[in-house]
């Protein structure tokens, strides 16, 4: 609200002077007024107005004095309240500081006590181990000093190790254990298992310590193979082998890394010229297409939704087909005519189409360097045709020649697809979402591919209950971006099949 400052207000001094003139010297005041006024009497009405003014001025003066008094009282109350609050705050602060100091002293005493007990326990354990190692027959309870009172039995050194039963593994490790039961547990026969243990012996062996014995190599390898073969949770693997859950998880990663380091160079590598020539002859003898060096396929491995870049691993096609949100990573592999992997590319996000996974693989770099000259790698409709990738015709209204060519290509594709089916059938961990972290998963998947090759080379049989049908949606890629020469080469192969009677009969 605005105030008109042009109105004449009386000041405190004006009020005081006026009040004194009226109350203290009323006679003089009246005399002055009578001198200024005419000799006749003033009207009664004028006198009444003067009295009203006196009353108003007196009331205003009293109100002002009361307001001043109230203000002084409020100031005094505020100072008292502030003083009281400061006193309470100081008391609370002092109390809190005393409490924190007492608590800190208490925890310091606990730490010192714990450190003293730990040190005494280690000394007792070392003493017991030394006595056992020296072969002393003197009972430990007769040792002198305060430490001898706490050492009564030599097995006290293992009190911190939880007692678990490994009867199941001890039973499987017996020589007379049935081979069929062994194959169900580890997806391979005993001779193949023994061969893998011999190959990995130097890489996974650990030395015994004073406190406990190291886990044997056979048990280490068995934990990894059983976990990969069955896909059972780590808590069940822990119960069967009598080991801790974290120990089992660590063994799976260690043995998988050793398989990749030791066995992969021997059992999963790109073939040399002599081996590649044999592979070409095998493919041509079975399917009639010359210079085929392998068949390529890409499958998806389900994973738990990652915390970072979750959109990259979202598998749209699997989600739409299964009506359930799906995340995955890809495994691209090239297999020979016997279903053995010659090349793998593992770990790219599941949202990538097959063509992009191929462009990021070592196989693509090998082709760019010219190492795949005069070699065809057969793929499905998810790959583009190129100078070294042979894929079926993708347009409609195929001719007889083109249809026969697609039939032969489909038969070769089936070799790669069935190889991935046996891979997932043997190693059940690939069929379900795994507990392994995303950064460790490529090592485990690579170990599964190596173990698949070992089983294929050793002619390990596949049980009917292990068989698994792979189903991956193909994102068809158009051939318009490829070179004209690659299209002509595919047409020549189609005519070659037709003229040599290898064009297929499905079209008829």
GROMACS .gro file of C-alpha atoms in nm:
model
  508
    1UNK     CA    1   0.000   0.000   0.000
    2UNK     CA    2   0.136   0.342  -0.094
    3UNK     CA    3   0.139   0.643   0.152
    4UNK     CA    4   0.103   1.003   0.042
    5UNK     CA    5   0.415   1.163   0.186
    6UNK     CA    6   0.289   1.519   0.112
    7UNK     CA    7   0.054   1.517   0.419
    8UNK     CA    8   0.198   1.707   0.715
    9UNK     CA    9   0.266   1.466   1.005
   10UNK     CA   10   0.357   1.582   1.355
   11UNK     CA   11   0.689   1.478   1.494
   12UNK     CA   12   0.762   1.359   1.849
   13UNK     CA   13   0.887   1.703   1.946
   14UNK     CA   14   0.569   1.870   1.817
   15UNK     CA   15   0.357   1.629   2.024
   16UNK     CA   16   0.550   1.704   2.341
   17UNK     CA   17   0.541   2.081   2.301
   18UNK     CA   18   0.173   2.086   2.226
   19UNK     CA   19   0.091   1.858   2.516
   20UNK     CA   20   0.290   2.073   2.759
   21UNK     CA   21   0.131   2.394   2.638
   22UNK     CA   22  -0.215   2.254   2.681
   23UNK     CA   23  -0.181   2.073   3.014
   24UNK     CA   24   0.080   2.280   3.200
   25UNK     CA   25  -0.009   2.644   3.101
   26UNK     CA   26  -0.375   2.640   3.018
   27UNK     CA   27  -0.428   2.995   3.146
   28UNK     CA   28  -0.157   3.153   2.935
   29UNK     CA   29  -0.276   2.961   2.641
   30UNK     CA   30  -0.629   3.088   2.686
   31UNK     CA   31  -0.500   3.441   2.731
   32UNK     CA   32  -0.311   3.427   2.409
   33UNK     CA   33  -0.617   3.297   2.236
   34UNK     CA   34  -0.837   3.567   2.388
   35UNK     CA   35  -0.593   3.835   2.273
   36UNK     CA   36  -0.604   3.704   1.921
   37UNK     CA   37  -0.983   3.659   1.916
   38UNK     CA   38  -1.248   3.922   1.937
   39UNK     CA   39  -1.359   4.043   2.280
   40UNK     CA   40  -1.683   3.844   2.264
   41UNK     CA   41  -1.691   3.488   2.402
   42UNK     CA   42  -1.602   3.194   2.187
   43UNK     CA   43  -1.884   2.961   2.110
   44UNK     CA   44  -1.937   2.653   2.321
   45UNK     CA   45  -1.886   2.435   2.015
   46UNK     CA   46  -1.529   2.558   1.958
   47UNK     CA   47  -1.434   2.478   2.318
   48UNK     CA   48  -1.566   2.123   2.280
   49UNK     CA   49  -1.351   2.067   1.972
   50UNK     CA   50  -1.042   2.179   2.160
   51UNK     CA   51  -1.116   1.929   2.434
   52UNK     CA   52  -1.148   1.648   2.175
   53UNK     CA   53  -0.811   1.738   2.028
   54UNK     CA   54  -0.653   1.723   2.371
   55UNK     CA   55  -0.796   1.377   2.430
   56UNK     CA   56  -0.672   1.249   2.096
   57UNK     CA   57  -0.322   1.382   2.149
   58UNK     CA   58  -0.307   1.229   2.494
   59UNK     CA   59  -0.423   0.892   2.360
   60UNK     CA   60  -0.163   0.896   2.086
   61UNK     CA   61   0.111   0.975   2.333
   62UNK     CA   62   0.002   0.691   2.561
   63UNK     CA   63  -0.014   0.444   2.270
   64UNK     CA   64   0.336   0.539   2.165
   65UNK     CA   65   0.468   0.488   2.516
   66UNK     CA   66   0.298   0.148   2.537
   67UNK     CA   67   0.447   0.044   2.202
   68UNK     CA   68   0.793   0.148   2.318
   69UNK     CA   69   0.753  -0.053   2.636
   70UNK     CA   70   0.635  -0.365   2.444
   71UNK     CA   71   0.926  -0.338   2.203
   72UNK     CA   72   1.172  -0.325   2.492
   73UNK     CA   73   1.005  -0.629   2.649
   74UNK     CA   74   1.022  -0.826   2.324
   75UNK     CA   75   1.389  -0.741   2.282
   76UNK     CA   76   1.458  -0.858   2.635
   77UNK     CA   77   1.268  -1.186   2.577
   78UNK     CA   78   1.455  -1.245   2.251
   79UNK     CA   79   1.791  -1.199   2.422
   80UNK     CA   80   1.693  -1.437   2.700
   81UNK     CA   81   1.571  -1.700   2.448
   82UNK     CA   82   1.890  -1.668   2.246
   83UNK     CA   83   2.102  -1.709   2.554
   84UNK     CA   84   1.905  -2.017   2.657
   85UNK     CA   85   1.936  -2.173   2.304
   86UNK     CA   86   2.311  -2.117   2.298
   87UNK     CA   87   2.344  -2.282   2.635
   88UNK     CA   88   2.141  -2.587   2.526
   89UNK     CA   89   2.339  -2.618   2.201
   90UNK     CA   90   2.670  -2.607   2.388
   91UNK     CA   91   2.552  -2.876   2.626
   92UNK     CA   92   2.435  -3.101   2.341
   93UNK     CA   93   2.759  -3.051   2.148
   94UNK     CA   94   2.966  -3.138   2.451
   95UNK     CA   95   2.756  -3.449   2.513
   96UNK     CA   96   2.788  -3.566   2.151
   97UNK     CA   97   3.165  -3.509   2.152
   98UNK     CA   98   3.200  -3.712   2.470
   99UNK     CA   99   2.991  -3.993   2.320
  100UNK     CA  100   3.192  -4.003   1.995
  101UNK     CA  101   3.518  -4.006   2.187
  102UNK     CA  102   3.395  -4.294   2.400
  103UNK     CA  103   3.277  -4.486   2.091
  104UNK     CA  104   3.608  -4.431   1.911
  105UNK     CA  105   3.801  -4.559   2.212
  106UNK     CA  106   3.576  -4.864   2.228
  107UNK     CA  107   3.636  -4.955   1.861
  108UNK     CA  108   4.007  -4.894   1.898
  109UNK     CA  109   4.018  -5.141   2.185
  110UNK     CA  110   3.821  -5.394   1.978
  111UNK     CA  111   4.062  -5.360   1.683
  112UNK     CA  112   4.361  -5.407   1.908
  113UNK     CA  113   4.202  -5.709   2.071
  114UNK     CA  114   4.116  -5.863   1.732
  115UNK     CA  115   4.467  -5.797   1.602
  116UNK     CA  116   4.617  -5.960   1.911
  117UNK     CA  117   4.394  -6.266   1.879
  118UNK     CA  118   4.468  -6.303   1.505
  119UNK     CA  119   4.840  -6.277   1.568
  120UNK     CA  120   4.823  -6.533   1.847
  121UNK     CA  121   4.617  -6.769   1.627
  122UNK     CA  122   4.870  -6.745   1.345
  123UNK     CA  123   5.156  -6.813   1.585
  124UNK     CA  124   4.973  -7.114   1.724
  125UNK     CA  125   4.900  -7.247   1.376
  126UNK     CA  126   5.260  -7.204   1.264
  127UNK     CA  127   5.382  -7.375   1.579
  128UNK     CA  128   5.146  -7.668   1.525
  129UNK     CA  129   5.246  -7.699   1.161
  130UNK     CA  130   5.614  -7.688   1.253
  131UNK     CA  131   5.568  -7.964   1.508
  132UNK     CA  132   5.381  -8.177   1.260
  133UNK     CA  133   5.641  -8.118   0.989
  134UNK     CA  134   5.924  -8.206   1.226
  135UNK     CA  135   5.752  -8.531   1.320
  136UNK     CA  136   5.755  -8.457   1.691
  137UNK     CA  137   5.581  -8.721   1.903
  138UNK     CA  138   5.546  -8.490   2.201
  139UNK     CA  139   5.183  -8.402   2.269
  140UNK     CA  140   5.103  -8.042   2.190
  141UNK     CA  141   4.934  -7.994   2.524
  142UNK     CA  142   5.271  -8.033   2.704
  143UNK     CA  143   5.429  -7.732   2.532
  144UNK     CA  144   5.545  -7.457   2.765
  145UNK     CA  145   5.413  -7.105   2.771
  146UNK     CA  146   5.072  -6.957   2.733
  147UNK     CA  147   5.050  -7.060   2.367
  148UNK     CA  148   5.061  -7.432   2.454
  149UNK     CA  149   4.731  -7.404   2.635
  150UNK     CA  150   4.551  -7.319   2.311
  151UNK     CA  151   4.712  -7.593   2.098
  152UNK     CA  152   4.556  -7.927   2.184
  153UNK     CA  153   4.508  -8.098   1.846
  154UNK     CA  154   4.706  -8.085   1.523
  155UNK     CA  155   4.389  -8.050   1.310
  156UNK     CA  156   4.314  -7.713   1.471
  157UNK     CA  157   4.498  -7.550   1.180
  158UNK     CA  158   4.200  -7.627   0.951
  159UNK     CA  159   3.921  -7.498   1.175
  160UNK     CA  160   3.866  -7.200   0.941
  161UNK     CA  161   3.787  -7.431   0.645
  162UNK     CA  162   3.421  -7.534   0.626
  163UNK     CA  163   3.375  -7.909   0.625
  164UNK     CA  164   3.200  -8.014   0.303
  165UNK     CA  165   3.137  -8.356   0.158
  166UNK     CA  166   3.283  -8.447  -0.184
  167UNK     CA  167   3.152  -8.803  -0.190
  168UNK     CA  168   2.979  -8.748  -0.524
  169UNK     CA  169   3.302  -8.649  -0.697
  170UNK     CA  170   3.501  -8.923  -0.525
  171UNK     CA  171   3.250  -9.172  -0.657
  172UNK     CA  172   3.273  -9.034  -1.013
  173UNK     CA  173   3.653  -9.040  -0.997
  174UNK     CA  174   3.669  -9.413  -0.926
  175UNK     CA  175   3.812  -9.632  -1.200
  176UNK     CA  176   3.514  -9.868  -1.192
  177UNK     CA  177   3.261  -9.585  -1.225
  178UNK     CA  178   3.032  -9.661  -1.525
  179UNK     CA  179   3.138  -9.481  -1.841
  180UNK     CA  180   2.778  -9.404  -1.939
  181UNK     CA  181   2.716  -9.224  -1.613
  182UNK     CA  182   3.043  -9.037  -1.653
  183UNK     CA  183   2.941  -8.921  -2.004
  184UNK     CA  184   2.608  -8.791  -1.874
  185UNK     CA  185   2.787  -8.576  -1.618
  186UNK     CA  186   3.074  -8.443  -1.830
  187UNK     CA  187   2.954  -8.497  -2.192
  188UNK     CA  188   3.261  -8.701  -2.280
  189UNK     CA  189   3.418  -9.037  -2.208
  190UNK     CA  190   3.690  -9.103  -1.952
  191UNK     CA  191   3.975  -9.127  -2.208
  192UNK     CA  192   3.885  -8.783  -2.350
  193UNK     CA  193   3.857  -8.641  -2.000
  194UNK     CA  194   4.196  -8.785  -1.906
  195UNK     CA  195   4.351  -8.640  -2.222
  196UNK     CA  196   4.220  -8.291  -2.136
  197UNK     CA  197   4.354  -8.322  -1.779
  198UNK     CA  198   4.697  -8.422  -1.911
  199UNK     CA  199   4.704  -8.126  -2.151
  200UNK     CA  200   4.603  -7.875  -1.882
  201UNK     CA  201   4.809  -8.022  -1.600
  202UNK     CA  202   5.092  -7.769  -1.610
  203UNK     CA  203   4.854  -7.471  -1.645
  204UNK     CA  204   4.604  -7.541  -1.367
  205UNK     CA  205   4.821  -7.721  -1.109
  206UNK     CA  206   4.853  -7.546  -0.774
  207UNK     CA  207   5.103  -7.623  -0.498
  208UNK     CA  208   5.007  -7.742  -0.152
  209UNK     CA  209   5.046  -7.496   0.133
  210UNK     CA  210   5.109  -7.541   0.504
  211UNK     CA  211   4.746  -7.473   0.590
  212UNK     CA  212   4.574  -7.689   0.329
  213UNK     CA  213   4.625  -7.906   0.025
  214UNK     CA  214   4.563  -7.775  -0.323
  215UNK     CA  215   4.263  -7.895  -0.525
  216UNK     CA  216   4.376  -8.172  -0.764
  217UNK     CA  217   4.388  -8.108  -1.138
  218UNK     CA  218   4.121  -8.367  -1.217
  219UNK     CA  219   3.879  -8.208  -0.973
  220UNK     CA  220   3.950  -7.861  -1.110
  221UNK     CA  221   3.880  -7.972  -1.466
  222UNK     CA  222   3.574  -8.169  -1.355
  223UNK     CA  223   3.419  -7.865  -1.186
  224UNK     CA  224   3.453  -7.661  -1.505
  225UNK     CA  225   3.326  -7.934  -1.739
  226UNK     CA  226   3.031  -8.020  -1.516
  227UNK     CA  227   2.929  -7.656  -1.492
  228UNK     CA  228   2.952  -7.606  -1.869
  229UNK     CA  229   2.784  -7.937  -1.950
  230UNK     CA  230   2.482  -7.916  -1.722
  231UNK     CA  231   2.447  -7.541  -1.671
  232UNK     CA  232   2.353  -7.610  -1.308
  233UNK     CA  233   2.373  -7.315  -1.066
  234UNK     CA  234   2.697  -7.276  -0.876
  235UNK     CA  235   2.532  -7.366  -0.547
  236UNK     CA  236   2.451  -7.715  -0.681
  237UNK     CA  237   2.800  -7.755  -0.828
  238UNK     CA  238   2.940  -7.656  -0.489
  239UNK     CA  239   2.744  -7.930  -0.311
  240UNK     CA  240   2.849  -8.203  -0.554
  241UNK     CA  241   3.222  -8.128  -0.539
  242UNK     CA  242   3.246  -8.025  -0.173
  243UNK     CA  243   3.383  -7.678  -0.254
  244UNK     CA  244   3.274  -7.322  -0.188
  245UNK     CA  245   3.056  -7.138  -0.438
  246UNK     CA  246   3.318  -6.871  -0.501
  247UNK     CA  247   3.583  -7.142  -0.542
  248UNK     CA  248   3.374  -7.319  -0.807
  249UNK     CA  249   3.319  -6.995  -0.996
  250UNK     CA  250   3.691  -6.920  -0.985
  251UNK     CA  251   3.775  -7.271  -1.110
  252UNK     CA  252   3.536  -7.236  -1.406
  253UNK     CA  253   3.707  -6.915  -1.517
  254UNK     CA  254   4.060  -7.045  -1.458
  255UNK     CA  255   4.010  -7.373  -1.642
  256UNK     CA  256   3.825  -7.199  -1.927
  257UNK     CA  257   4.115  -6.957  -1.965
  258UNK     CA  258   4.361  -7.248  -1.966
  259UNK     CA  259   4.155  -7.425  -2.234
  260UNK     CA  260   4.167  -7.114  -2.449
  261UNK     CA  261   4.541  -7.072  -2.396
  262UNK     CA  262   4.654  -7.436  -2.421
  263UNK     CA  263   4.395  -7.627  -2.625
  264UNK     CA  264   4.267  -7.364  -2.868
  265UNK     CA  265   4.592  -7.344  -3.072
  266UNK     CA  266   4.577  -7.723  -3.111
  267UNK     CA  267   4.206  -7.789  -3.168
  268UNK     CA  268   4.056  -7.464  -3.303
  269UNK     CA  269   4.261  -7.286  -3.568
  270UNK     CA  270   4.234  -7.185  -3.931
  271UNK     CA  271   4.350  -7.477  -4.149
  272UNK     CA  272   4.674  -7.470  -4.343
  273UNK     CA  273   4.683  -7.515  -4.721
  274UNK     CA  274   4.699  -7.894  -4.709
  275UNK     CA  275   4.409  -7.920  -4.464
  276UNK     CA  276   4.207  -7.663  -4.659
  277UNK     CA  277   4.255  -7.862  -4.980
  278UNK     CA  278   4.119  -8.173  -4.809
  279UNK     CA  279   3.822  -7.972  -4.682
  280UNK     CA  280   3.744  -7.847  -5.034
  281UNK     CA  281   3.753  -8.200  -5.169
  282UNK     CA  282   3.521  -8.323  -4.895
  283UNK     CA  283   3.264  -8.050  -4.958
  284UNK     CA  284   3.277  -8.100  -5.335
  285UNK     CA  285   3.247  -8.475  -5.300
  286UNK     CA  286   2.936  -8.442  -5.081
  287UNK     CA  287   2.759  -8.139  -5.226
  288UNK     CA  288   2.915  -8.091  -5.569
  289UNK     CA  289   3.024  -7.727  -5.526
  290UNK     CA  290   3.397  -7.671  -5.580
  291UNK     CA  291   3.630  -7.461  -5.359
  292UNK     CA  292   3.406  -7.457  -5.053
  293UNK     CA  293   3.630  -7.411  -4.748
  294UNK     CA  294   3.361  -7.401  -4.479
  295UNK     CA  295   3.010  -7.300  -4.384
  296UNK     CA  296   2.933  -7.002  -4.164
  297UNK     CA  297   2.656  -6.951  -3.909
  298UNK     CA  298   2.578  -6.702  -3.630
  299UNK     CA  299   2.381  -6.793  -3.320
  300UNK     CA  300   2.273  -6.601  -3.010
  301UNK     CA  301   2.355  -6.683  -2.646
  302UNK     CA  302   2.099  -6.551  -2.391
  303UNK     CA  303   2.233  -6.328  -2.115
  304UNK     CA  304   2.098  -6.129  -1.822
  305UNK     CA  305   2.031  -5.766  -1.907
  306UNK     CA  306   2.363  -5.582  -1.863
  307UNK     CA  307   2.388  -5.265  -1.655
  308UNK     CA  308   2.568  -5.071  -1.929
  309UNK     CA  309   2.455  -5.024  -2.293
  310UNK     CA  310   2.155  -5.250  -2.239
  311UNK     CA  311   1.998  -5.140  -2.568
  312UNK     CA  312   2.286  -5.286  -2.770
  313UNK     CA  313   2.219  -5.635  -2.634
  314UNK     CA  314   1.842  -5.625  -2.680
  315UNK     CA  315   1.738  -5.903  -2.921
  316UNK     CA  316   1.429  -5.773  -3.096
  317UNK     CA  317   1.362  -6.081  -3.310
  318UNK     CA  318   1.382  -6.327  -3.020
  319UNK     CA  319   1.167  -6.096  -2.806
  320UNK     CA  320   0.892  -6.080  -3.068
  321UNK     CA  321   0.898  -6.455  -3.127
  322UNK     CA  322   0.905  -6.562  -2.761
  323UNK     CA  323   0.691  -6.274  -2.627
  324UNK     CA  324   0.955  -6.222  -2.359
  325UNK     CA  325   1.225  -5.958  -2.333
  326UNK     CA  326   1.549  -6.115  -2.454
  327UNK     CA  327   1.912  -6.003  -2.441
  328UNK     CA  328   2.197  -6.189  -2.606
  329UNK     CA  329   2.548  -6.189  -2.747
  330UNK     CA  330   2.649  -6.348  -3.076
  331UNK     CA  331   2.875  -6.639  -3.164
  332UNK     CA  332   2.981  -6.660  -3.528
  333UNK     CA  333   3.158  -6.976  -3.639
  334UNK     CA  334   3.297  -7.138  -3.953
  335UNK     CA  335   3.291  -7.520  -3.955
  336UNK     CA  336   3.429  -7.781  -4.194
  337UNK     CA  337   3.241  -8.071  -4.347
  338UNK     CA  338   3.265  -8.269  -4.020
  339UNK     CA  339   3.120  -7.996  -3.804
  340UNK     CA  340   3.451  -7.890  -3.646
  341UNK     CA  341   3.502  -7.517  -3.588
  342UNK     CA  342   3.785  -7.357  -3.784
  343UNK     CA  343   3.710  -6.998  -3.677
  344UNK     CA  344   3.493  -6.829  -3.413
  345UNK     CA  345   3.399  -6.469  -3.338
  346UNK     CA  346   3.242  -6.425  -2.994
  347UNK     CA  347   3.094  -6.144  -2.790
  348UNK     CA  348   2.928  -5.886  -3.018
  349UNK     CA  349   2.589  -5.752  -2.896
  350UNK     CA  350   2.272  -5.935  -2.995
  351UNK     CA  351   2.119  -5.633  -3.169
  352UNK     CA  352   2.378  -5.657  -3.449
  353UNK     CA  353   2.269  -5.834  -3.769
  354UNK     CA  354   2.481  -6.121  -3.901
  355UNK     CA  355   2.634  -5.904  -4.172
  356UNK     CA  356   2.772  -5.651  -3.921
  357UNK     CA  357   2.912  -5.926  -3.699
  358UNK     CA  358   3.092  -6.064  -4.004
  359UNK     CA  359   3.246  -5.724  -4.083
  360UNK     CA  360   3.391  -5.703  -3.731
  361UNK     CA  361   3.537  -6.053  -3.726
  362UNK     CA  362   3.893  -6.173  -3.783
  363UNK     CA  363   3.761  -6.379  -4.075
  364UNK     CA  364   3.668  -6.058  -4.258
  365UNK     CA  365   4.016  -5.914  -4.195
  366UNK     CA  366   4.169  -6.236  -4.324
  367UNK     CA  367   3.967  -6.202  -4.644
  368UNK     CA  368   4.069  -5.836  -4.688
  369UNK     CA  369   4.433  -5.940  -4.673
  370UNK     CA  370   4.372  -6.184  -4.957
  371UNK     CA  371   4.412  -6.502  -4.751
  372UNK     CA  372   4.081  -6.646  -4.871
  373UNK     CA  373   4.159  -6.646  -5.240
  374UNK     CA  374   3.988  -6.929  -5.432
  375UNK     CA  375   3.792  -7.023  -5.119
  376UNK     CA  376   3.417  -7.000  -5.074
  377UNK     CA  377   3.259  -6.963  -4.731
  378UNK     CA  378   2.893  -7.059  -4.752
  379UNK     CA  379   2.643  -6.851  -4.555
  380UNK     CA  380   2.269  -6.802  -4.524
  381UNK     CA  381   2.053  -6.511  -4.638
  382UNK     CA  382   2.174  -6.298  -4.348
  383UNK     CA  383   2.509  -6.243  -4.523
  384UNK     CA  384   2.577  -6.048  -4.842
  385UNK     CA  385   2.729  -6.225  -5.140
  386UNK     CA  386   3.092  -6.125  -5.204
  387UNK     CA  387   3.410  -6.249  -5.366
  388UNK     CA  388   3.450  -6.512  -5.092
  389UNK     CA  389   3.100  -6.547  -4.935
  390UNK     CA  390   2.854  -6.770  -5.122
  391UNK     CA  391   2.489  -6.721  -5.028
  392UNK     CA  392   2.159  -6.834  -5.185
  393UNK     CA  393   1.949  -6.634  -5.429
  394UNK     CA  394   1.711  -6.410  -5.235
  395UNK     CA  395   1.471  -6.273  -5.496
  396UNK     CA  396   1.136  -6.422  -5.590
  397UNK     CA  397   1.047  -6.621  -5.904
  398UNK     CA  398   1.365  -6.828  -5.911
  399UNK     CA  399   1.462  -7.023  -6.220
  400UNK     CA  400   1.520  -7.397  -6.214
  401UNK     CA  401   1.894  -7.339  -6.203
  402UNK     CA  402   1.872  -7.090  -5.918
  403UNK     CA  403   1.636  -7.310  -5.719
  404UNK     CA  404   1.868  -7.609  -5.754
  405UNK     CA  405   2.161  -7.395  -5.641
  406UNK     CA  406   1.970  -7.280  -5.332
  407UNK     CA  407   1.897  -7.641  -5.240
  408UNK     CA  408   2.266  -7.729  -5.243
  409UNK     CA  409   2.356  -7.418  -5.047
  410UNK     CA  410   2.087  -7.505  -4.793
  411UNK     CA  411   2.239  -7.850  -4.744
  412UNK     CA  412   2.580  -7.698  -4.674
  413UNK     CA  413   2.424  -7.441  -4.438
  414UNK     CA  414   2.266  -7.727  -4.248
  415UNK     CA  415   2.612  -7.862  -4.167
  416UNK     CA  416   2.698  -7.542  -3.979
  417UNK     CA  417   2.357  -7.519  -3.813
  418UNK     CA  418   2.374  -7.879  -3.690
  419UNK     CA  419   2.725  -7.814  -3.555
  420UNK     CA  420   2.587  -7.527  -3.346
  421UNK     CA  421   2.303  -7.755  -3.237
  422UNK     CA  422   2.554  -8.010  -3.107
  423UNK     CA  423   2.752  -7.730  -2.943
  424UNK     CA  424   2.449  -7.609  -2.745
  425UNK     CA  425   2.330  -7.964  -2.686
  426UNK     CA  426   2.655  -8.073  -2.524
  427UNK     CA  427   2.713  -7.761  -2.318
  428UNK     CA  428   2.386  -7.680  -2.146
  429UNK     CA  429   2.515  -7.348  -2.011
  430UNK     CA  430   2.463  -7.202  -2.360
  431UNK     CA  431   2.089  -7.267  -2.358
  432UNK     CA  432   2.003  -7.060  -2.052
  433UNK     CA  433   2.093  -6.721  -1.914
  434UNK     CA  434   2.421  -6.760  -1.736
  435UNK     CA  435   2.546  -6.617  -1.406
  436UNK     CA  436   2.886  -6.535  -1.558
  437UNK     CA  437   2.971  -6.167  -1.599
  438UNK     CA  438   2.957  -6.022  -1.946
  439UNK     CA  439   3.330  -5.948  -1.961
  440UNK     CA  440   3.415  -6.310  -1.869
  441UNK     CA  441   3.159  -6.473  -2.099
  442UNK     CA  442   3.370  -6.475  -2.423
  443UNK     CA  443   3.638  -6.684  -2.248
  444UNK     CA  444   3.380  -6.940  -2.135
  445UNK     CA  445   3.211  -6.952  -2.476
  446UNK     CA  446   3.549  -6.997  -2.645
  447UNK     CA  447   3.622  -7.287  -2.411
  448UNK     CA  448   3.289  -7.447  -2.510
  449UNK     CA  449   3.381  -7.423  -2.879
  450UNK     CA  450   3.723  -7.581  -2.813
  451UNK     CA  451   3.567  -7.862  -2.611
  452UNK     CA  452   3.315  -7.919  -2.892
  453UNK     CA  453   3.604  -7.967  -3.135
  454UNK     CA  454   3.776  -8.205  -2.896
  455UNK     CA  455   3.461  -8.417  -2.871
  456UNK     CA  456   3.407  -8.412  -3.249
  457UNK     CA  457   3.768  -8.509  -3.321
  458UNK     CA  458   3.756  -8.785  -3.057
  459UNK     CA  459   3.427  -8.911  -3.211
  460UNK     CA  460   3.227  -8.863  -2.892
  461UNK     CA  461   2.866  -8.967  -2.945
  462UNK     CA  462   2.569  -8.738  -2.894
  463UNK     CA  463   2.287  -8.881  -2.684
  464UNK     CA  464   1.932  -8.827  -2.800
  465UNK     CA  465   1.846  -8.630  -2.489
  466UNK     CA  466   2.123  -8.380  -2.561
  467UNK     CA  467   2.007  -8.286  -2.910
  468UNK     CA  468   1.906  -7.925  -2.951
  469UNK     CA  469   1.751  -7.753  -3.252
  470UNK     CA  470   1.898  -7.411  -3.318
  471UNK     CA  471   1.656  -7.145  -3.432
  472UNK     CA  472   1.785  -6.798  -3.513
  473UNK     CA  473   1.595  -6.541  -3.716
  474UNK     CA  474   1.774  -6.437  -4.034
  475UNK     CA  475   1.781  -6.071  -4.126
  476UNK     CA  476   1.786  -6.095  -4.506
  477UNK     CA  477   2.051  -5.872  -4.667
  478UNK     CA  478   2.010  -5.752  -5.023
  479UNK     CA  479   2.283  -5.828  -5.276
  480UNK     CA  480   2.272  -5.490  -5.446
  481UNK     CA  481   2.590  -5.362  -5.278
  482UNK     CA  482   2.810  -5.653  -5.386
  483UNK     CA  483   3.039  -5.666  -5.684
  484UNK     CA  484   2.912  -5.776  -6.025
  485UNK     CA  485   3.189  -6.035  -6.049
  486UNK     CA  486   3.067  -6.216  -5.739
  487UNK     CA  487   2.715  -6.239  -5.886
  488UNK     CA  488   2.857  -6.383  -6.209
  489UNK     CA  489   3.064  -6.634  -6.012
  490UNK     CA  490   2.752  -6.752  -5.830
  491UNK     CA  491   2.566  -6.789  -6.163
  492UNK     CA  492   2.853  -6.998  -6.304
  493UNK     CA  493   2.838  -7.229  -6.003
  494UNK     CA  494   2.460  -7.266  -6.044
  495UNK     CA  495   2.499  -7.362  -6.412
  496UNK     CA  496   2.783  -7.597  -6.324
  497UNK     CA  497   2.556  -7.781  -6.079
  498UNK     CA  498   2.276  -7.800  -6.334
  499UNK     CA  499   2.493  -7.936  -6.617
  500UNK     CA  500   2.658  -8.195  -6.391
  501UNK     CA  501   2.329  -8.320  -6.251
  502UNK     CA  502   2.391  -8.182  -5.901
  503UNK     CA  503   2.129  -7.909  -5.910
  504UNK     CA  504   1.882  -8.081  -5.678
  505UNK     CA  505   1.538  -8.227  -5.735
  506UNK     CA  506   1.319  -8.028  -5.499
  507UNK     CA  507   1.211  -7.792  -5.774
  508UNK     CA  508   1.056  -8.082  -5.971
   0.00000   0.00000   0.00000
